[in-house]
């Protein structure tokens, strides 16, 4: 890969000297706790403790790759850390790590960061501490090497089993020479703002690697036949193709408070929500670096398990994006997606599935945030969530949900038999929670344009304490104006809220 190294080095130097937009590192970023020293040459490397290294800002590369189901022999644990600090033999390194080391040397860099070597694995204390430093690790790297292909670290930076997709379509004869005319597949990295990664690549389906690409100031993607360079200013391929980049920074395109809030939800949270993690506790930690960068442009806001305090009520109004899966059907017929993560039900991060947010304009709060707090491991406010508390106060109405329809509860309090309030207007998160008729609570959150009221659909979990504890089942909305109502159901539900609904203070878990 000697030619690719020379080309990549030229792109990095051009960026450093000519791209004002890309000068993002800053002096405040701390060095990683540990780095791999690759400068010895020949075979073998060693792990270095950066607290003992001179200099305040080290130049290093970082690696982004798929772990898969393979644990490399060079992995750092409490049992192997001293060995790795002394020397890591070449035969212990899988092919992707070897390629990354050689490429880092070719770029003239002395250090390389690889998570499985630079973080002590199977050690909860070190993992929780280091997982919260991914922003500074990838933001501070001079360049990130991305192994697009390969299900684990044995495949190499370039997957050797994949052939370059090019075909000979004709032969040109010039004098005595015959020159083949070839075509190749279209560049799928052509537009980063329109989902430029192919879903067939293992790397792009993983949660951890998403923030690694987003946060890095300069990235080298190792594709089938060439290396592709991206920074905040441009995208260039070895073949000569070049387009202007719109930037991968988490703070780009945010010109106002509302734009900042919208981009977090509509771009980063939505794109991240369907990505997979092996360990459920990593769900929030794997987007922590993007959240930390967003904190810089939302300094007055508090990060709350994927939501933000300055837009909390709007952030609560999320739903599963079943339309993207071609499932335009009532909730009772939807695929059972479920909640595989033990996180608070009010957070979109509690799901494995694509999350969508409503387009909300001219909102008026109907709920009061009484308390909203999160406690994170190792006091890292962007890392592993240990506990949280969300207490809201608003008007609440009890209904019966059955088969996608809402009914009034029958009984002396209501003075009427069960009557249907509305149907097919619920966005329910999880079929397994809603397969049988049950009492639910509609909790008003906010009013948006065209007199549309959004409610959380909640289920009572514990009424023995004050405030009562409920869990989220989904969201719904209805119109409050005669002018904009869709059906008589909306007006009936609106009247029931006014006549029977009560102001309640509740905790959602």
Coordinates of C-alpha atoms in Angstrom, one line a residue:
X1 CA 0.0 0.0 0.0
X2 CA 3.0 2.3 -0.5
X3 CA 1.3 4.4 -3.2
X4 CA -1.8 4.8 -1.0
X5 CA 0.3 5.9 1.9
X6 CA 2.0 8.6 -0.1
X7 CA -1.3 9.8 -1.5
X8 CA -3.0 9.8 1.9
X9 CA -0.1 11.7 3.5
X10 CA -0.5 14.4 0.8
X11 CA -4.2 14.8 1.6
X12 CA -3.5 15.1 5.3
X13 CA -0.8 17.7 4.8
X14 CA -3.0 19.7 2.4
X15 CA -5.8 19.7 4.9
X16 CA -3.5 20.8 7.8
X17 CA -2.1 23.7 5.8
X18 CA -5.0 24.9 3.6
X19 CA -8.3 24.0 5.3
X20 CA -9.3 26.5 7.9
X21 CA -12.5 24.7 8.6
X22 CA -10.6 21.6 9.6
X23 CA -8.5 23.1 12.3
X24 CA -10.6 21.7 15.1
X25 CA -8.3 19.9 17.6
X26 CA -7.6 22.7 20.0
X27 CA -5.2 22.7 23.0
X28 CA -7.8 21.6 25.5
X29 CA -8.0 18.0 24.4
X30 CA -6.1 15.5 26.6
X31 CA -3.9 12.8 25.2
X32 CA -5.4 9.3 25.3
X33 CA -4.5 7.4 28.5
X34 CA -2.6 4.8 26.4
X35 CA -1.2 4.6 22.9
X36 CA 0.6 2.0 20.8
X37 CA 4.2 3.0 20.0
X38 CA 4.7 1.8 16.4
X39 CA 8.0 3.6 15.7
X40 CA 10.3 0.8 16.6
X41 CA 10.2 -0.5 13.0
X42 CA 10.3 -4.1 12.0
X43 CA 8.1 -6.4 13.8
X44 CA 6.5 -5.9 17.2
X45 CA 5.2 -2.8 18.9
X46 CA 4.5 -1.8 22.5
X47 CA 1.8 -0.2 24.6
X48 CA 2.7 3.1 26.2
X49 CA 1.3 4.9 29.2
X50 CA 0.8 8.5 27.9
X51 CA 1.0 10.0 31.4
X52 CA 4.7 9.3 31.2
X53 CA 5.2 10.6 27.7
X54 CA 6.7 14.1 27.1
X55 CA 4.7 16.7 25.2
X56 CA 1.2 18.1 25.7
X57 CA -0.2 17.1 22.3
X58 CA 0.8 13.8 20.7
X59 CA 0.3 13.1 17.0
X60 CA -1.4 9.7 16.5
X61 CA -3.7 7.8 14.3
X62 CA -6.8 5.9 15.5
X63 CA -8.4 2.8 14.1
X64 CA -12.1 2.2 13.4
X65 CA -13.0 -1.5 12.7
X66 CA -15.5 -4.2 13.5
X67 CA -14.8 -6.4 16.5
X68 CA -17.1 -9.1 15.4
X69 CA -16.9 -12.4 17.4
X70 CA -13.0 -12.5 17.4
X71 CA -10.9 -11.6 20.4
X72 CA -7.3 -10.8 19.3
X73 CA -4.5 -12.4 21.2
X74 CA -2.9 -9.0 21.7
X75 CA -5.9 -7.7 23.6
X76 CA -5.0 -5.9 26.8
X77 CA -6.4 -7.3 30.1
X78 CA -5.2 -7.1 33.7
X79 CA -3.3 -10.3 32.9
X80 CA -1.6 -9.0 29.7
X81 CA -1.1 -5.3 30.4
X82 CA 2.4 -5.7 31.6
X83 CA 3.3 -7.9 28.6
X84 CA 1.9 -5.4 26.2
X85 CA 3.7 -2.5 27.9
X86 CA 7.0 -4.5 27.4
X87 CA 6.4 -5.8 23.9
X88 CA 3.6 -7.0 21.6
X89 CA 4.9 -9.6 19.3
X90 CA 3.9 -9.4 15.6
X91 CA 2.4 -12.8 15.6
X92 CA -0.2 -11.8 18.2
X93 CA -1.6 -9.0 16.0
X94 CA -4.5 -9.8 13.6
X95 CA -4.2 -8.6 10.0
X96 CA -6.2 -5.4 10.4
X97 CA -4.0 -4.3 13.3
X98 CA -0.8 -5.1 11.3
X99 CA -2.1 -3.1 8.3
X100 CA -3.0 -0.2 10.5
X101 CA 0.4 -0.2 12.1
X102 CA 2.2 -0.3 8.8
X103 CA 0.0 2.5 7.4
X104 CA 0.6 4.6 10.5
X105 CA 4.3 4.2 10.1
X106 CA 3.9 5.2 6.4
X107 CA 2.2 8.4 7.4
X108 CA 5.2 9.3 9.6
X109 CA 3.2 9.0 12.8
X110 CA 4.7 7.4 15.9
X111 CA 1.5 6.4 17.8
X112 CA -1.7 4.5 17.0
X113 CA -4.8 4.1 19.1
X114 CA -6.7 0.7 19.0
X115 CA -9.5 0.2 21.5
X116 CA -8.8 -3.5 22.3
X117 CA -5.2 -2.7 23.1
X118 CA -5.4 0.8 24.6
X119 CA -8.4 0.0 26.9
X120 CA -8.1 -2.7 29.6
X121 CA -10.7 -5.2 28.5
X122 CA -13.0 -7.1 30.9
X123 CA -12.2 -4.4 33.5
X124 CA -15.3 -2.4 34.4
X125 CA -13.5 0.5 36.1
X126 CA -11.1 1.1 33.2
X127 CA -13.8 0.6 30.6
X128 CA -16.2 3.0 32.2
X129 CA -13.5 5.6 32.5
X130 CA -12.1 5.2 29.0
X131 CA -15.5 4.8 27.3
X132 CA -16.2 8.4 28.3
X133 CA -13.1 9.7 26.5
X134 CA -14.0 8.7 23.0
X135 CA -14.6 12.4 22.0
X136 CA -11.0 13.4 22.9
X137 CA -9.5 10.2 21.4
X138 CA -11.1 10.5 18.0
X139 CA -11.2 14.3 17.9
X140 CA -7.6 14.5 18.9
X141 CA -6.4 11.9 16.3
X142 CA -4.5 13.3 13.4
X143 CA -6.4 10.8 11.2
X144 CA -8.7 7.9 11.7
X145 CA -8.2 4.7 9.6
X146 CA -11.6 3.1 8.8
X147 CA -11.7 -0.6 7.8
X148 CA -14.9 -0.5 5.8
X149 CA -14.9 -4.2 4.9
X150 CA -14.4 -7.2 7.1
X151 CA -16.5 -8.7 9.9
X152 CA -13.6 -8.7 12.4
X153 CA -10.0 -7.7 12.8
X154 CA -8.6 -10.7 10.9
X155 CA -9.7 -9.3 7.5
X156 CA -7.2 -6.5 7.1
X157 CA -7.8 -2.9 6.2
X158 CA -8.7 -3.9 2.7
X159 CA -10.8 -7.1 2.6
X160 CA -8.7 -9.4 0.4
X161 CA -11.6 -11.7 -0.4
X162 CA -13.5 -8.9 -2.2
X163 CA -12.6 -8.2 -5.8
X164 CA -12.7 -4.7 -7.2
X165 CA -16.0 -4.2 -9.0
X166 CA -14.7 -3.2 -12.5
X167 CA -15.4 -4.8 -15.9
X168 CA -13.8 -4.6 -19.4
X169 CA -16.5 -3.4 -21.8
X170 CA -14.3 -2.8 -24.9
X171 CA -10.8 -2.8 -26.2
X172 CA -9.2 0.2 -27.9
X173 CA -6.5 -0.3 -30.5
X174 CA -4.0 2.5 -30.9
X175 CA -1.4 1.4 -33.4
X176 CA 0.0 -1.9 -32.2
X177 CA -1.3 -1.4 -28.7
X178 CA -4.6 -2.8 -27.3
X179 CA -5.9 -0.9 -24.3
X180 CA -8.9 -2.3 -22.3
X181 CA -11.7 0.1 -21.6
X182 CA -13.1 -0.6 -18.1
X183 CA -16.1 0.7 -16.1
X184 CA -16.5 0.4 -12.3
X185 CA -19.4 0.7 -9.9
X186 CA -20.6 4.1 -8.9
X187 CA -19.0 5.8 -5.9
X188 CA -21.4 5.2 -3.0
X189 CA -19.3 7.6 -0.9
X190 CA -20.3 10.5 -3.2
X191 CA -22.7 12.3 -0.8
X192 CA -22.2 11.9 2.9
X193 CA -25.4 13.8 3.8
X194 CA -27.6 11.2 2.1
X195 CA -26.5 8.0 3.8
X196 CA -23.3 7.4 1.8
X197 CA -22.4 4.1 3.4
X198 CA -23.8 0.9 2.0
X199 CA -25.8 -1.2 4.5
X200 CA -24.0 -4.3 3.4
X201 CA -20.8 -3.3 5.1
X202 CA -20.5 -4.7 8.6
X203 CA -18.8 -1.6 10.0
X204 CA -21.7 0.8 9.2
X205 CA -24.2 -1.3 11.1
X206 CA -22.3 -1.0 14.4
X207 CA -23.1 1.7 17.0
X208 CA -19.5 2.3 18.2
X209 CA -18.1 3.0 14.8
X210 CA -20.7 5.7 14.0
X211 CA -19.3 8.3 16.3
X212 CA -15.8 7.4 15.3
X213 CA -16.5 8.5 11.8
X214 CA -18.5 11.6 12.8
X215 CA -16.1 13.0 15.4
X216 CA -12.8 12.4 13.5
X217 CA -11.4 15.6 11.9
X218 CA -9.8 13.5 9.1
X219 CA -10.8 10.0 8.0
X220 CA -9.3 7.5 5.5
X221 CA -11.8 4.9 4.3
X222 CA -10.2 1.7 3.0
X223 CA -12.6 0.7 0.2
X224 CA -12.3 -2.3 -2.1
X225 CA -10.0 -0.8 -4.7
X226 CA -8.8 2.5 -3.2
X227 CA -8.5 4.7 -0.2
X228 CA -11.0 7.6 0.2
X229 CA -10.1 10.6 2.2
X230 CA -12.7 12.8 4.0
X231 CA -12.4 15.9 6.2
X232 CA -14.8 18.8 6.9
X233 CA -13.8 20.5 3.7
X234 CA -13.7 17.8 1.0
X235 CA -13.9 14.2 0.0
X236 CA -11.2 12.8 -2.3
X237 CA -10.6 9.4 -3.8
X238 CA -7.3 7.9 -5.1
X239 CA -8.9 7.7 -8.6
X240 CA -9.0 11.5 -8.7
X241 CA -12.7 12.1 -7.9
X242 CA -13.3 15.0 -5.6
X243 CA -16.4 16.7 -4.1
X244 CA -17.0 19.3 -1.5
X245 CA -17.8 17.9 1.9
X246 CA -20.6 19.3 3.9
X247 CA -18.7 18.3 7.0
X248 CA -19.1 15.4 9.4
X249 CA -18.9 17.6 12.5
X250 CA -21.7 17.2 15.0
X251 CA -21.8 20.9 15.2
X252 CA -22.0 21.7 11.5
X253 CA -25.0 23.5 10.0
X254 CA -26.3 24.5 13.4
X255 CA -26.9 28.3 13.0
X256 CA -29.7 28.7 15.6
X257 CA -31.0 27.0 18.8
X258 CA -33.9 25.4 16.9
X259 CA -31.5 24.2 14.2
X260 CA -29.2 22.7 16.8
X261 CA -32.1 20.9 18.4
X262 CA -33.5 19.6 15.1
X263 CA -30.2 18.2 13.9
X264 CA -29.5 16.2 17.0
X265 CA -32.9 14.5 16.7
X266 CA -33.4 14.3 12.9
X267 CA -29.9 13.4 12.0
X268 CA -27.7 11.9 14.7
X269 CA -30.3 10.3 17.0
X270 CA -32.3 8.9 14.1
X271 CA -29.3 7.6 12.2
X272 CA -27.8 6.1 15.3
X273 CA -31.0 4.5 16.7
X274 CA -31.0 1.4 14.5
X275 CA -27.3 0.5 14.9
X276 CA -26.3 -2.5 16.9
X277 CA -24.3 -3.0 20.1
X278 CA -23.1 -6.3 21.5
X279 CA -23.4 -5.2 25.1
X280 CA -26.6 -3.4 26.1
X281 CA -24.8 -1.1 28.5
X282 CA -22.9 0.4 25.6
X283 CA -26.1 1.9 24.1
X284 CA -25.5 5.4 25.4
X285 CA -21.8 5.2 25.7
X286 CA -21.4 4.6 22.0
X287 CA -22.9 8.0 21.1
X288 CA -21.2 9.8 24.0
X289 CA -18.6 11.5 21.8
X290 CA -21.2 13.1 19.6
X291 CA -23.2 14.2 22.7
X292 CA -20.0 15.7 24.2
X293 CA -19.4 17.7 21.0
X294 CA -23.0 18.8 21.0
X295 CA -22.6 20.0 24.5
X296 CA -20.1 22.6 23.3
X297 CA -22.8 24.3 21.2
X298 CA -25.5 23.7 23.8
X299 CA -23.6 24.9 26.9
X300 CA -26.7 25.8 28.9
X301 CA -28.4 22.5 28.3
X302 CA -28.0 19.2 30.2
X303 CA -27.6 15.9 28.4
X304 CA -30.3 13.4 29.6
X305 CA -29.8 9.9 28.3
X306 CA -30.1 10.9 24.6
X307 CA -32.3 13.9 25.2
X308 CA -31.6 17.5 26.2
X309 CA -33.0 19.6 29.0
X310 CA -33.5 22.7 26.8
X311 CA -35.8 20.7 24.5
X312 CA -36.9 17.9 26.8
X313 CA -40.7 18.0 26.1
X314 CA -40.1 18.1 22.3
X315 CA -37.5 15.3 22.6
X316 CA -40.0 13.1 24.4
X317 CA -42.2 13.0 21.3
X318 CA -40.5 10.2 19.4
X319 CA -41.8 7.1 17.6
X320 CA -40.6 4.0 15.9
X321 CA -40.1 4.7 12.2
X322 CA -42.2 1.8 10.9
X323 CA -42.7 3.6 7.5
X324 CA -39.0 3.1 6.7
X325 CA -39.6 -0.6 7.0
X326 CA -42.6 -0.6 4.7
X327 CA -45.0 -1.3 7.6
X328 CA -47.9 1.2 7.1
X329 CA -50.3 -0.8 9.2
X330 CA -52.1 -0.5 12.5
X331 CA -49.8 -1.1 15.5
X332 CA -51.4 -4.4 16.4
X333 CA -50.1 -5.9 13.2
X334 CA -46.6 -4.5 13.4
X335 CA -43.4 -6.4 13.9
X336 CA -42.5 -7.0 17.5
X337 CA -39.4 -4.9 17.9
X338 CA -39.2 -4.9 21.7
X339 CA -36.9 -3.2 24.2
X340 CA -33.6 -5.1 24.4
X341 CA -31.9 -2.4 26.5
X342 CA -32.5 -1.8 30.2
X343 CA -32.8 1.9 29.9
X344 CA -35.6 4.3 30.9
X345 CA -38.7 3.9 28.7
X346 CA -38.8 7.7 28.0
X347 CA -35.5 7.6 26.2
X348 CA -35.4 6.6 22.5
X349 CA -32.1 4.8 23.3
X350 CA -34.1 2.1 25.1
X351 CA -35.0 0.6 21.7
X352 CA -33.2 -1.3 18.9
X353 CA -35.0 0.2 15.9
X354 CA -35.1 3.3 13.7
X355 CA -36.5 6.2 15.7
X356 CA -38.3 9.1 14.1
X357 CA -39.3 12.5 15.5
X358 CA -42.3 14.6 14.7
X359 CA -41.9 17.9 12.9
X360 CA -42.9 20.3 15.6
X361 CA -43.4 24.0 15.1
X362 CA -44.7 26.8 17.3
X363 CA -44.9 24.5 20.3
X364 CA -46.5 25.4 23.6
X365 CA -45.7 23.3 26.7
X366 CA -48.6 21.7 28.4
X367 CA -46.4 19.8 30.9
X368 CA -44.1 21.1 33.6
X369 CA -40.8 19.4 34.2
X370 CA -40.6 19.0 37.9
X371 CA -37.3 17.0 38.0
X372 CA -35.0 15.6 35.3
X373 CA -31.7 14.2 36.4
X374 CA -29.3 11.5 35.3
X375 CA -26.4 9.9 37.1
X376 CA -23.5 8.4 35.1
X377 CA -20.7 6.0 36.0
X378 CA -17.4 7.6 37.0
X379 CA -19.1 11.0 37.0
X380 CA -18.9 11.0 33.2
X381 CA -22.0 12.8 32.1
X382 CA -21.9 11.3 28.6
X383 CA -21.1 7.7 29.5
X384 CA -22.8 4.7 31.2
X385 CA -26.1 5.6 32.8
X386 CA -26.5 4.4 36.3
X387 CA -29.8 6.0 37.4
X388 CA -32.2 8.7 36.4
X389 CA -35.4 10.4 37.4
X390 CA -38.0 12.2 35.3
X391 CA -41.0 13.8 37.0
X392 CA -43.6 15.7 35.0
X393 CA -46.8 17.5 35.9
X394 CA -49.7 17.8 33.4
X395 CA -53.3 16.8 32.6
X396 CA -53.9 13.1 32.4
X397 CA -56.8 11.0 31.2
X398 CA -57.4 7.3 31.9
X399 CA -58.6 5.2 29.0
X400 CA -58.9 1.5 27.9
X401 CA -56.7 0.5 25.0
X402 CA -57.8 -2.5 23.0
X403 CA -56.9 -3.5 19.4
X404 CA -55.5 -0.1 18.4
X405 CA -58.5 1.8 19.8
X406 CA -59.1 3.9 22.8
X407 CA -62.3 3.5 24.9
X408 CA -63.8 5.4 27.7
X409 CA -63.7 3.4 30.9
X410 CA -67.2 2.4 32.0
X411 CA -68.4 2.9 35.5
X412 CA -70.3 5.4 37.8
X413 CA -67.5 8.0 37.6
X414 CA -68.1 8.4 33.8
X415 CA -71.8 7.7 33.8
X416 CA -71.7 6.0 30.4
X417 CA -71.0 2.5 29.1
X418 CA -67.6 2.0 27.4
X419 CA -67.5 4.2 24.3
X420 CA -64.8 4.3 21.6
X421 CA -62.8 7.6 21.7
X422 CA -60.5 7.1 18.8
X423 CA -58.8 4.5 16.6
X424 CA -55.6 4.0 14.6
X425 CA -54.1 7.2 16.0
X426 CA -51.6 5.6 18.3
X427 CA -47.9 5.1 17.8
X428 CA -47.2 2.3 20.2
X429 CA -43.6 1.3 20.8
X430 CA -43.9 -2.4 21.5
X431 CA -46.6 -4.9 20.5
X432 CA -45.7 -7.3 23.3
X433 CA -46.9 -4.7 25.8
X434 CA -50.2 -4.0 24.0
X435 CA -51.5 -7.4 23.0
X436 CA -54.3 -7.4 25.5
X437 CA -56.9 -4.8 26.6
X438 CA -55.5 -2.7 29.4
X439 CA -55.9 0.6 31.1
X440 CA -53.6 3.4 29.9
X441 CA -53.0 7.0 30.7
X442 CA -52.8 9.8 28.2
X443 CA -50.5 12.5 29.4
X444 CA -50.5 15.8 27.7
X445 CA -47.0 17.1 26.8
X446 CA -47.3 20.0 24.3
X447 CA -49.4 21.7 21.7
X448 CA -47.9 22.3 18.3
X449 CA -49.1 24.1 15.1
X450 CA -52.6 23.5 13.7
X451 CA -53.8 23.0 17.3
X452 CA -52.3 19.5 17.6
X453 CA -51.9 18.2 21.1
X454 CA -49.2 15.4 21.7
X455 CA -49.6 13.0 24.5
X456 CA -47.5 10.2 25.9
X457 CA -49.3 6.9 26.2
X458 CA -48.3 5.5 29.6
X459 CA -49.0 2.5 31.8
X460 CA -49.3 2.6 35.5
X461 CA -46.5 0.5 37.2
X462 CA -46.7 1.6 40.8
X463 CA -49.5 3.6 42.5
X464 CA -48.3 2.9 46.1
X465 CA -45.8 5.8 46.0
X466 CA -46.1 9.5 45.3
X467 CA -45.7 10.6 42.6
X468 CA -47.1 7.5 40.8
X469 CA -44.6 5.6 38.6
X470 CA -45.5 4.9 35.0
X471 CA -43.8 3.5 31.9
X472 CA -44.0 4.7 28.3
X473 CA -46.0 2.7 25.8
X474 CA -45.9 5.2 22.9
X475 CA -47.3 8.6 21.7
X476 CA -50.5 9.9 20.2
X477 CA -51.9 13.2 19.0
X478 CA -55.3 14.8 18.4
X479 CA -56.7 18.1 17.2
X480 CA -58.4 20.5 19.6
X481 CA -59.8 22.9 17.0
X482 CA -63.1 22.5 15.0
X483 CA -61.2 23.9 12.1
X484 CA -58.5 21.4 12.0
X485 CA -60.0 18.2 13.4
X486 CA -59.8 15.1 11.3
X487 CA -62.6 13.2 12.8
X488 CA -65.2 13.5 15.5
X489 CA -62.9 11.3 17.6
X490 CA -60.5 14.2 18.1
X491 CA -63.2 16.5 19.4
X492 CA -64.6 13.8 21.7
X493 CA -61.2 13.1 23.2
X494 CA -60.6 16.8 23.6
X495 CA -63.8 17.1 25.5
X496 CA -63.0 14.2 27.8
X497 CA -59.7 15.7 28.7
X498 CA -61.4 18.9 29.6
X499 CA -64.2 17.3 31.6
X500 CA -62.6 14.2 33.2
X501 CA -58.8 14.7 32.9
X502 CA -57.0 15.6 36.1
X503 CA -53.7 17.4 36.9
X504 CA -51.2 14.8 38.0
X505 CA -47.5 14.7 39.0
X506 CA -46.0 11.5 37.8
X507 CA -42.6 9.8 37.5
X508 CA -41.8 8.0 34.2
X509 CA -39.3 5.1 34.2

